[in-house]
PDB file of C-alpha atoms in Angstrom:
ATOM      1  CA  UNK A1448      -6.886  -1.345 -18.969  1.00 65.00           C
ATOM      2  CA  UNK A1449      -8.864  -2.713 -16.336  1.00 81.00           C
ATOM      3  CA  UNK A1450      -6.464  -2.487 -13.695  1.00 94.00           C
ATOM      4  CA  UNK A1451      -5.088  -5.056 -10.929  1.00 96.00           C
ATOM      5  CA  UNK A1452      -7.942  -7.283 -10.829  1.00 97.00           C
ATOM      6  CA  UNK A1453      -8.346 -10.220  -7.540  1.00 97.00           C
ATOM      7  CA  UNK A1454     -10.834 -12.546  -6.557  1.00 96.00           C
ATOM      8  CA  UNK A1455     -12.741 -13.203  -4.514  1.00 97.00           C
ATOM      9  CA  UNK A1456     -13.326 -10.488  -3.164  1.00 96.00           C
ATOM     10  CA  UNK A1457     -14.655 -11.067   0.027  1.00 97.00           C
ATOM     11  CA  UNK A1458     -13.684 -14.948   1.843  1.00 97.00           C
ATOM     12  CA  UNK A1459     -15.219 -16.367   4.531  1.00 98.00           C
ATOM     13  CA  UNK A1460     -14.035 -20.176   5.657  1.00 97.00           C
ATOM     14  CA  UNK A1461     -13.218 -22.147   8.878  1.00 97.00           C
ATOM     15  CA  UNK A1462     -10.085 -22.756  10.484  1.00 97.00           C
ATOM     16  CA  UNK A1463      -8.263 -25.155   8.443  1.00 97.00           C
ATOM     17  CA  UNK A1464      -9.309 -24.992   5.576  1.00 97.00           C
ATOM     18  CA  UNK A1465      -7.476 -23.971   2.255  1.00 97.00           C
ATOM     19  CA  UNK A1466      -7.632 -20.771   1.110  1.00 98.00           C
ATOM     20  CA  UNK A1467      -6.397 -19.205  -2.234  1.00 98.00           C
ATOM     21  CA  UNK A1468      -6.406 -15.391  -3.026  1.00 98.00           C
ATOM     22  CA  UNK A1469      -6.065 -14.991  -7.122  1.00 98.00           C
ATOM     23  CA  UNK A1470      -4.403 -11.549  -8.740  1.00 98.00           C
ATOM     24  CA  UNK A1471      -4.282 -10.543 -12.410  1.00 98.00           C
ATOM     25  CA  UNK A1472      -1.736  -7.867 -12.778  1.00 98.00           C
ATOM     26  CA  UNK A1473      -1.904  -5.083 -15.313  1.00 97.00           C
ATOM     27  CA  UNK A1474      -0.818  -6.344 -18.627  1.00 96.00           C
ATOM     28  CA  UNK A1475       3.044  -5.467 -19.917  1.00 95.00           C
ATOM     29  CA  UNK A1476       3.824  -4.800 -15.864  1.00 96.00           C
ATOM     30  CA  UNK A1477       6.822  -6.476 -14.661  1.00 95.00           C
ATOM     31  CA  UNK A1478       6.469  -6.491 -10.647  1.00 96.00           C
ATOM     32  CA  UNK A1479       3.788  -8.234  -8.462  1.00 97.00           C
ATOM     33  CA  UNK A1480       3.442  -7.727  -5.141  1.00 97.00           C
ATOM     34  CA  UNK A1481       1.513  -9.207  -2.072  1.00 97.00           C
ATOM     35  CA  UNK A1482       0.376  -7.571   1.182  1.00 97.00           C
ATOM     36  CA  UNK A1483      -1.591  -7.908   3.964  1.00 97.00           C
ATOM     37  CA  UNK A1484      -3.286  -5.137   5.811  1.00 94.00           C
ATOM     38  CA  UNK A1485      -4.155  -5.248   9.817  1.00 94.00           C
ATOM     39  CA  UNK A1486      -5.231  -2.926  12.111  1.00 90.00           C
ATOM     40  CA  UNK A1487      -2.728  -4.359  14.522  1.00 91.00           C
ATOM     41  CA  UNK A1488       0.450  -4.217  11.947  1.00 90.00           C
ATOM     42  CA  UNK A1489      -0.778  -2.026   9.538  1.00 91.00           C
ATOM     43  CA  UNK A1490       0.176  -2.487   5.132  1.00 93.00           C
ATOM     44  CA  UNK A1491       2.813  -5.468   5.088  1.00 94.00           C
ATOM     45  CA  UNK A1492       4.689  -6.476   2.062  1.00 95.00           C
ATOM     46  CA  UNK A1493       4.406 -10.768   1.994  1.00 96.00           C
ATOM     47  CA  UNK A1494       6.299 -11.500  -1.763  1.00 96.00           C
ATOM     48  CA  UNK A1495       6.705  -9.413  -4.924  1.00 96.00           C
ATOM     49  CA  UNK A1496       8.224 -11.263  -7.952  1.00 97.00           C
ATOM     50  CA  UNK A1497       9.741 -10.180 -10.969  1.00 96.00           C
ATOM     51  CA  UNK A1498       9.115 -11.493 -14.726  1.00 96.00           C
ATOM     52  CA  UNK A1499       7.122 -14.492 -12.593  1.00 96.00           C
ATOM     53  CA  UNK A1500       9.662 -15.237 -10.057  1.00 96.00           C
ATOM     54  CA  UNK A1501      10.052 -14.688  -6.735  1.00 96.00           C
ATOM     55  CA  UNK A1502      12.718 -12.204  -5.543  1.00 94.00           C
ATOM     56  CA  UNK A1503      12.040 -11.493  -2.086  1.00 93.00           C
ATOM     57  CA  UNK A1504       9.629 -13.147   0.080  1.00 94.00           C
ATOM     58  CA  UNK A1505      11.012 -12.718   3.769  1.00 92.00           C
ATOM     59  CA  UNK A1506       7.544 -10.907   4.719  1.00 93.00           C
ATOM     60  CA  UNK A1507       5.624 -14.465   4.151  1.00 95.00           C
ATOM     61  CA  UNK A1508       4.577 -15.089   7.876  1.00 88.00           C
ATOM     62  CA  UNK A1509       5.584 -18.881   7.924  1.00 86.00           C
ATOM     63  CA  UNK A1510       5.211 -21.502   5.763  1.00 91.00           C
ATOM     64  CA  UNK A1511       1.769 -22.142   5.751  1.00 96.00           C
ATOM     65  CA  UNK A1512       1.875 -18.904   2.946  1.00 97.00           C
ATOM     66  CA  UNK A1513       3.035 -19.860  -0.270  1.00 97.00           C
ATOM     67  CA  UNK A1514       2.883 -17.575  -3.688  1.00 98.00           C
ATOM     68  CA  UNK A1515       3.282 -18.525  -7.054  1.00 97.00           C
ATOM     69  CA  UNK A1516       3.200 -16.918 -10.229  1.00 98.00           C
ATOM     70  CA  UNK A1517       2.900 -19.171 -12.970  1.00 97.00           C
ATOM     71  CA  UNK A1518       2.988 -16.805 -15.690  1.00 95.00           C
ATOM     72  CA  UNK A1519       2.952 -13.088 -16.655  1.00 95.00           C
ATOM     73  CA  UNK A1520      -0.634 -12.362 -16.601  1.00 96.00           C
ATOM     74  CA  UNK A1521      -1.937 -14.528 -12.886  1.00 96.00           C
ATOM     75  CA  UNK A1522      -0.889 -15.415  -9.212  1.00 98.00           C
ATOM     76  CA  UNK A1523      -1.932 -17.106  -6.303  1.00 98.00           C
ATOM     77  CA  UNK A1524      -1.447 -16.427  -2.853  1.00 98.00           C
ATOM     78  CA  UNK A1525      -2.180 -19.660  -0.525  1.00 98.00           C
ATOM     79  CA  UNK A1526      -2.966 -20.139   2.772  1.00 97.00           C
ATOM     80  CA  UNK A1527      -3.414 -23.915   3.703  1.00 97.00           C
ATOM     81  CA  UNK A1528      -3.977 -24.206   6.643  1.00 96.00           C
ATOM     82  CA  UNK A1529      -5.913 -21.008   7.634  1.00 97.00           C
ATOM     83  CA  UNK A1530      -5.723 -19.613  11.111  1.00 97.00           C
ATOM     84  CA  UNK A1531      -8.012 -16.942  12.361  1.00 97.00           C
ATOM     85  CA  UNK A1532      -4.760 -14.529  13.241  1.00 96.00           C
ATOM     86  CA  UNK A1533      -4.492 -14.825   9.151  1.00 97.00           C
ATOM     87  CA  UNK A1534      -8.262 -12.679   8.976  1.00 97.00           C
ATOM     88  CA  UNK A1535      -7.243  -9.511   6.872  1.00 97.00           C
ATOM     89  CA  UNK A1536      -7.128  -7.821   3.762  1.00 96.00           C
ATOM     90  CA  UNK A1537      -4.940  -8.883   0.781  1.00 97.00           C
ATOM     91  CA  UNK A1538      -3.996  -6.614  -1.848  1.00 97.00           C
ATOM     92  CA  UNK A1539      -2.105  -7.440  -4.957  1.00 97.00           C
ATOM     93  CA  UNK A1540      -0.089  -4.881  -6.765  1.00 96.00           C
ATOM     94  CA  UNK A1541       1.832  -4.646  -9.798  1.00 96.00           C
ATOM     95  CA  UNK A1542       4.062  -1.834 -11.435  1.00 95.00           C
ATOM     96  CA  UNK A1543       6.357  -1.287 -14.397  1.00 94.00           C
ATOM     97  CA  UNK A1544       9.657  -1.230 -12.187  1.00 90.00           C
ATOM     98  CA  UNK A1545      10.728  -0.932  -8.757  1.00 86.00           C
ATOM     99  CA  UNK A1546      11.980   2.143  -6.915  1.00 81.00           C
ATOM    100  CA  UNK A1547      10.307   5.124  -8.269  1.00 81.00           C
ATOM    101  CA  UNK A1548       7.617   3.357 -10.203  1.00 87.00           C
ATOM    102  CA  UNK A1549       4.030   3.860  -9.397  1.00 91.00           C
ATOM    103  CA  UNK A1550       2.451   0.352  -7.491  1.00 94.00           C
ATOM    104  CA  UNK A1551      -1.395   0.111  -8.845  1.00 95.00           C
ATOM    105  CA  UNK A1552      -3.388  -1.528  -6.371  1.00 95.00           C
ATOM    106  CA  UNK A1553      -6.214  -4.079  -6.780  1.00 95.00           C
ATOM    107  CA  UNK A1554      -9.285  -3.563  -4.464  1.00 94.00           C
ATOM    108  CA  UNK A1555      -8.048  -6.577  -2.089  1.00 96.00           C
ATOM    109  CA  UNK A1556      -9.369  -9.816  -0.976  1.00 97.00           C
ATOM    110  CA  UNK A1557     -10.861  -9.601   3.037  1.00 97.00           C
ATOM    111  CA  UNK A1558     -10.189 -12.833   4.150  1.00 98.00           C
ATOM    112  CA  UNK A1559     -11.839 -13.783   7.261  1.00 98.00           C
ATOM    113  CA  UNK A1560     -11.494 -16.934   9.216  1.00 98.00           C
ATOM    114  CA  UNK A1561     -13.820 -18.180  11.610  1.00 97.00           C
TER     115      UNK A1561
ATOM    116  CA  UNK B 745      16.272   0.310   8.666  1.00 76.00           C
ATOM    117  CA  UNK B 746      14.010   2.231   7.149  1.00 83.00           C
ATOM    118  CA  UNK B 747      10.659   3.304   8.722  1.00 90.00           C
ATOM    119  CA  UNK B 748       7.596   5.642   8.733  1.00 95.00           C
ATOM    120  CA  UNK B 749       5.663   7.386  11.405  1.00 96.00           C
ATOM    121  CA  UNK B 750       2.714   8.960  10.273  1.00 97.00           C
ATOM    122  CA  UNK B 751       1.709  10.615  13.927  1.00 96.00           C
ATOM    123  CA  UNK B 752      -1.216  11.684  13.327  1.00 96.00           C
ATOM    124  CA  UNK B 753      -4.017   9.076  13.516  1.00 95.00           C
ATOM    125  CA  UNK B 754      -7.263  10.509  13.377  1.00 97.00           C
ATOM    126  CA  UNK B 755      -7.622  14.172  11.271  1.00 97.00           C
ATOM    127  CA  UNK B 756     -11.186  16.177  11.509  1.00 97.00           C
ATOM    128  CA  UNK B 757     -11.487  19.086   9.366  1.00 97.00           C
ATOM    129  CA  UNK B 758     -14.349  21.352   8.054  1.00 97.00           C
ATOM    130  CA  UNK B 759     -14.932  21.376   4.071  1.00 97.00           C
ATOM    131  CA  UNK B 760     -12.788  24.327   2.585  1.00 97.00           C
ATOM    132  CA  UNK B 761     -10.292  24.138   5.590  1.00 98.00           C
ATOM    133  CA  UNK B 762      -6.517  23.650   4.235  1.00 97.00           C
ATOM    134  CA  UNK B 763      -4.939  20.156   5.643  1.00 97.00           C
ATOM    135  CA  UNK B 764      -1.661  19.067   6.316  1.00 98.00           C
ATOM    136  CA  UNK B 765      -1.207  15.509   6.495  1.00 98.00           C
ATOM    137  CA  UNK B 766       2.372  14.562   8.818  1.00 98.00           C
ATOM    138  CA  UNK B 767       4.730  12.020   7.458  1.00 98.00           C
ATOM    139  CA  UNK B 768       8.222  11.405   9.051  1.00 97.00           C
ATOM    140  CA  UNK B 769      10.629   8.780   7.906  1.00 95.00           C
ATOM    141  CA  UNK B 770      13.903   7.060   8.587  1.00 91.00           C
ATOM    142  CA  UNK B 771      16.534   5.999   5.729  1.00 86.00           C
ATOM    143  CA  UNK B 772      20.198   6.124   5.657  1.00 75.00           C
ATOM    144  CA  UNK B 773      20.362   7.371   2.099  1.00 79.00           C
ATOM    145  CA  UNK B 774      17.741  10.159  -0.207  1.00 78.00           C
ATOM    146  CA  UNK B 775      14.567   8.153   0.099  1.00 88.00           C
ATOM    147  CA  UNK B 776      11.342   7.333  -2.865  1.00 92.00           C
ATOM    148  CA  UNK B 777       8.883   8.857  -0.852  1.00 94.00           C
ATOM    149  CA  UNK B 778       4.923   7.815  -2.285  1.00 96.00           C
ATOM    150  CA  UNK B 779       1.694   9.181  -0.574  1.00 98.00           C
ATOM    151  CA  UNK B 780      -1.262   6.664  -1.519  1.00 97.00           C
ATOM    152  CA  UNK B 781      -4.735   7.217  -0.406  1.00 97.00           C
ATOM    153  CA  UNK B 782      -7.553   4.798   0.100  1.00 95.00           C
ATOM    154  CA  UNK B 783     -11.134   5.393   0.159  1.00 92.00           C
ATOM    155  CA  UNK B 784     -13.204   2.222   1.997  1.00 88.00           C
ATOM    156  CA  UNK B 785     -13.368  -0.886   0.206  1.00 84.00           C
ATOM    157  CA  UNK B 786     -10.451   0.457  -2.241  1.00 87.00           C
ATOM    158  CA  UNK B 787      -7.138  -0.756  -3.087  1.00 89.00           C
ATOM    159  CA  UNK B 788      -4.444   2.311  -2.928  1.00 94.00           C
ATOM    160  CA  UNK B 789      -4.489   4.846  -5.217  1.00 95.00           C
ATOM    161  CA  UNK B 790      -1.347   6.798  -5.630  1.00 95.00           C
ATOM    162  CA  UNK B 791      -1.153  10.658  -5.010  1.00 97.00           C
ATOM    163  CA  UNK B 792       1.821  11.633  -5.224  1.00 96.00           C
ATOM    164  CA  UNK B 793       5.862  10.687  -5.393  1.00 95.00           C
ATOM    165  CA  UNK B 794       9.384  12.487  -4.859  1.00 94.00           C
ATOM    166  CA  UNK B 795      12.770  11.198  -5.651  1.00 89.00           C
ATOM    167  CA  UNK B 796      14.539  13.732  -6.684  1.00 87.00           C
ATOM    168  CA  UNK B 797      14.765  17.475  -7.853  1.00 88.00           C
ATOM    169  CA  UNK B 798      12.329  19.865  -6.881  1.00 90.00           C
ATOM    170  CA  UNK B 799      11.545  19.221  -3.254  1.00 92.00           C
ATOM    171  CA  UNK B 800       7.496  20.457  -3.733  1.00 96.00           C
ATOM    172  CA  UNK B 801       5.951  17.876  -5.155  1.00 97.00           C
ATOM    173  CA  UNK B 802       2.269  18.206  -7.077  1.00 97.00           C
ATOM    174  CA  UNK B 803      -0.635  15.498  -7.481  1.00 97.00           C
ATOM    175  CA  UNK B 804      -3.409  14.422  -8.345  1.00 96.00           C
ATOM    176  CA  UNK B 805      -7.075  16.052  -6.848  1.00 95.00           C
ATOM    177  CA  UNK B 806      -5.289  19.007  -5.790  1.00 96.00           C
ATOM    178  CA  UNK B 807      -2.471  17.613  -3.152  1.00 98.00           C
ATOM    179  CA  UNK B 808       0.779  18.650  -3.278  1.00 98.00           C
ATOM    180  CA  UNK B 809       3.759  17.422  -0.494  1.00 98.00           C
ATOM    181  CA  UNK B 810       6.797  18.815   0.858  1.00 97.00           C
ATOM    182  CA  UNK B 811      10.451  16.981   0.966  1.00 95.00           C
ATOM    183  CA  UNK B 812      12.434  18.061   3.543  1.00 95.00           C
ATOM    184  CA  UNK B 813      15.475  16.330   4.500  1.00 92.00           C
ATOM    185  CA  UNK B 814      16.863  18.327   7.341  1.00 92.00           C
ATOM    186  CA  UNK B 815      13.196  17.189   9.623  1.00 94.00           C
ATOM    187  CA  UNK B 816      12.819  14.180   7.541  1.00 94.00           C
ATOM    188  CA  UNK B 817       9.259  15.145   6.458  1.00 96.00           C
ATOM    189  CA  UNK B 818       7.368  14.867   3.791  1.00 97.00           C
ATOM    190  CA  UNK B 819       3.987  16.177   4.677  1.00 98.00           C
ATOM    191  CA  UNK B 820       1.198  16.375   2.403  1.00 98.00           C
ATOM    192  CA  UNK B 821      -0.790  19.373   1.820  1.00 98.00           C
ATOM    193  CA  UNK B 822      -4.001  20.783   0.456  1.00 98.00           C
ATOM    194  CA  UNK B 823      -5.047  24.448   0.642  1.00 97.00           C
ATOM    195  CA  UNK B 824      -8.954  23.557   0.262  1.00 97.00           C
ATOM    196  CA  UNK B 825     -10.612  20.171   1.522  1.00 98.00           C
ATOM    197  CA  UNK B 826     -13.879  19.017  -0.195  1.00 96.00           C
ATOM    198  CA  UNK B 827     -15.612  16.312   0.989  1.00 96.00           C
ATOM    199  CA  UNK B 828     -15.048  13.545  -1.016  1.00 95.00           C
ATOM    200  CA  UNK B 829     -11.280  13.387   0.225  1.00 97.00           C
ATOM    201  CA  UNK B 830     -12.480  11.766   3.372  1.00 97.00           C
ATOM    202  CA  UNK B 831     -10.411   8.529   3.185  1.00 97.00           C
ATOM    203  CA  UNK B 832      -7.450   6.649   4.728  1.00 97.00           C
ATOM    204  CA  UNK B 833      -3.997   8.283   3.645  1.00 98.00           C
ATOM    205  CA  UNK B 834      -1.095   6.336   3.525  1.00 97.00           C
ATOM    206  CA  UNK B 835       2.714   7.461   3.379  1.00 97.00           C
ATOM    207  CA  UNK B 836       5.049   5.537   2.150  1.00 95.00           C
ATOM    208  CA  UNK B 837       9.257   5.409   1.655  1.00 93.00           C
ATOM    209  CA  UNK B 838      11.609   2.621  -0.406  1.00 88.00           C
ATOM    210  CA  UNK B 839      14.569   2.707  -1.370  1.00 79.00           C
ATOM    211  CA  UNK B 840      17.513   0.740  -2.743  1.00 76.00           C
ATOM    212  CA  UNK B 841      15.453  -2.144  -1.632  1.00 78.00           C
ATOM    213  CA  UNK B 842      12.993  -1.373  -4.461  1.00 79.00           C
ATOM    214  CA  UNK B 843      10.168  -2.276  -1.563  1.00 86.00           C
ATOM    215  CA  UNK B 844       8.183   0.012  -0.176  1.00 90.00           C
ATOM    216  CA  UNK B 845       7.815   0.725   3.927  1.00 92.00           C
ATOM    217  CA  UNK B 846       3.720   2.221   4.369  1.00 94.00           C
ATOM    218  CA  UNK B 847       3.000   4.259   7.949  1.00 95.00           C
ATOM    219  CA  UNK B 848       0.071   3.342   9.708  1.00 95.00           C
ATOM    220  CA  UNK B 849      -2.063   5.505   8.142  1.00 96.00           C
ATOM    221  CA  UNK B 850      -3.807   9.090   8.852  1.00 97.00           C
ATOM    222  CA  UNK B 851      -8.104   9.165   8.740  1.00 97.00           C
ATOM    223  CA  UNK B 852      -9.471  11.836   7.303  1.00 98.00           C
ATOM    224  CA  UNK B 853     -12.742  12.854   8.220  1.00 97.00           C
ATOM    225  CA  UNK B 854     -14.463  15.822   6.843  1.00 97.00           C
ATOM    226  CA  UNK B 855     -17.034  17.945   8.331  1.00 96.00           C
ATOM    227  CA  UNK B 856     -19.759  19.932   6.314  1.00 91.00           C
TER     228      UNK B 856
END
């Protein structure tokens, strides 16, 4: 398998403009998860859904974040519209299960916003 | 709530040296506890986990970590450091939540 796969990569854009962050989970996993990694606050979990649908999402910073996971096998993670406080790195996860299942990592989006 | 403290921000040690990596959490009830590691420009990778039974744990590239619930530790540990473990090392607890709680992280830097 080739992993948690996102794109782009690397994002660069202005303040106020839209910006999307895309995930592909491992295939047959059940969980997704978002987070967000600062120097300031460290590894923060945003969302994490289950079977496509949101189950917790009281780490999204305010409503200009929104998630969606439209089927098993892709998500988004939106910013619209982009601040420069929101400059970070965005990782996308996915595991079997929760609790002691293992999270598997994708190599994370750094978003900055100028 | 549960919480991590990883108190130990920066780490320099010499190739072959052993490490211990600190890793101190807070939850009401027996904690998942995960150690991840991240080299730059990586996603996590995870090194070992604990949740219940034997309280030495045993990874991957040579790491093994310690439960112990009377200091609330779990401290990872490797008797001989090679180079290419210089990275970012992450500890991490969940629990009934099923979400996971990361400390801020421990550097490790390696000397030749």
């Amino acid at each position: 398998d080739a992993g948690v796969i996102q794109s782009p990569r690397h994002e660069v854009t202005e303040m106020g403009q839209e910006v999307t962050l895309r995930c592909k989970p491992i295939s047959g996993h059940d969980y997704l998860f978002w987070y967000r990694q600062t120097m300031m606050r460290g590894l923060e979990l945003l969302i994490y859904f289950n079977n496509n649908v949101p189950i917790d999402d009281s780490g999204m910073p305010e409503d200009r974040f929104s998630a969606k996971m439209p089927n098993a096998s892709f998500s988004t993670l939106k910013i619209q519209p982009s601040e420069p406080r929101d400059s970070a790195v965005y990782f996308c996860a996915s595991s079997l299960g929760l609790y002691t299942d293992t999270q598997y990592f994708g190599p994370g989006t750094r978003l900055t916003v100028l | 709530a549960q919480s991590v403290t990883q108190p130990d921000i920066h780490i320099t040690v010499s190739e072959g040296a052993s490490l211990e990596l600190r890793c101190n959490y807070s939850y009401g009830a027996t904690p998942y506890l995960f150690w991840y590691v991240q080299s730059p420009g990586q996603g996590l990778q995870l090194l070992l986990k604990y949740f219940s039974g034997d309280t030495l744990v045993q990874g991957i590239k040579g790491f093994e970590a310690e439960f112990k619930r009377s200091q609330s530790s779990f401290n990872l540990r490797k008797p001989s450091v090679h180079w290419s473990d210089a990275a970012e090392y992450f500890c991490a607890v969940g629990g009934n939540t099923g979400k996971l709680i990361f400390g801020q992280g421990t550097t490790l830097q390696v000397k030749p």
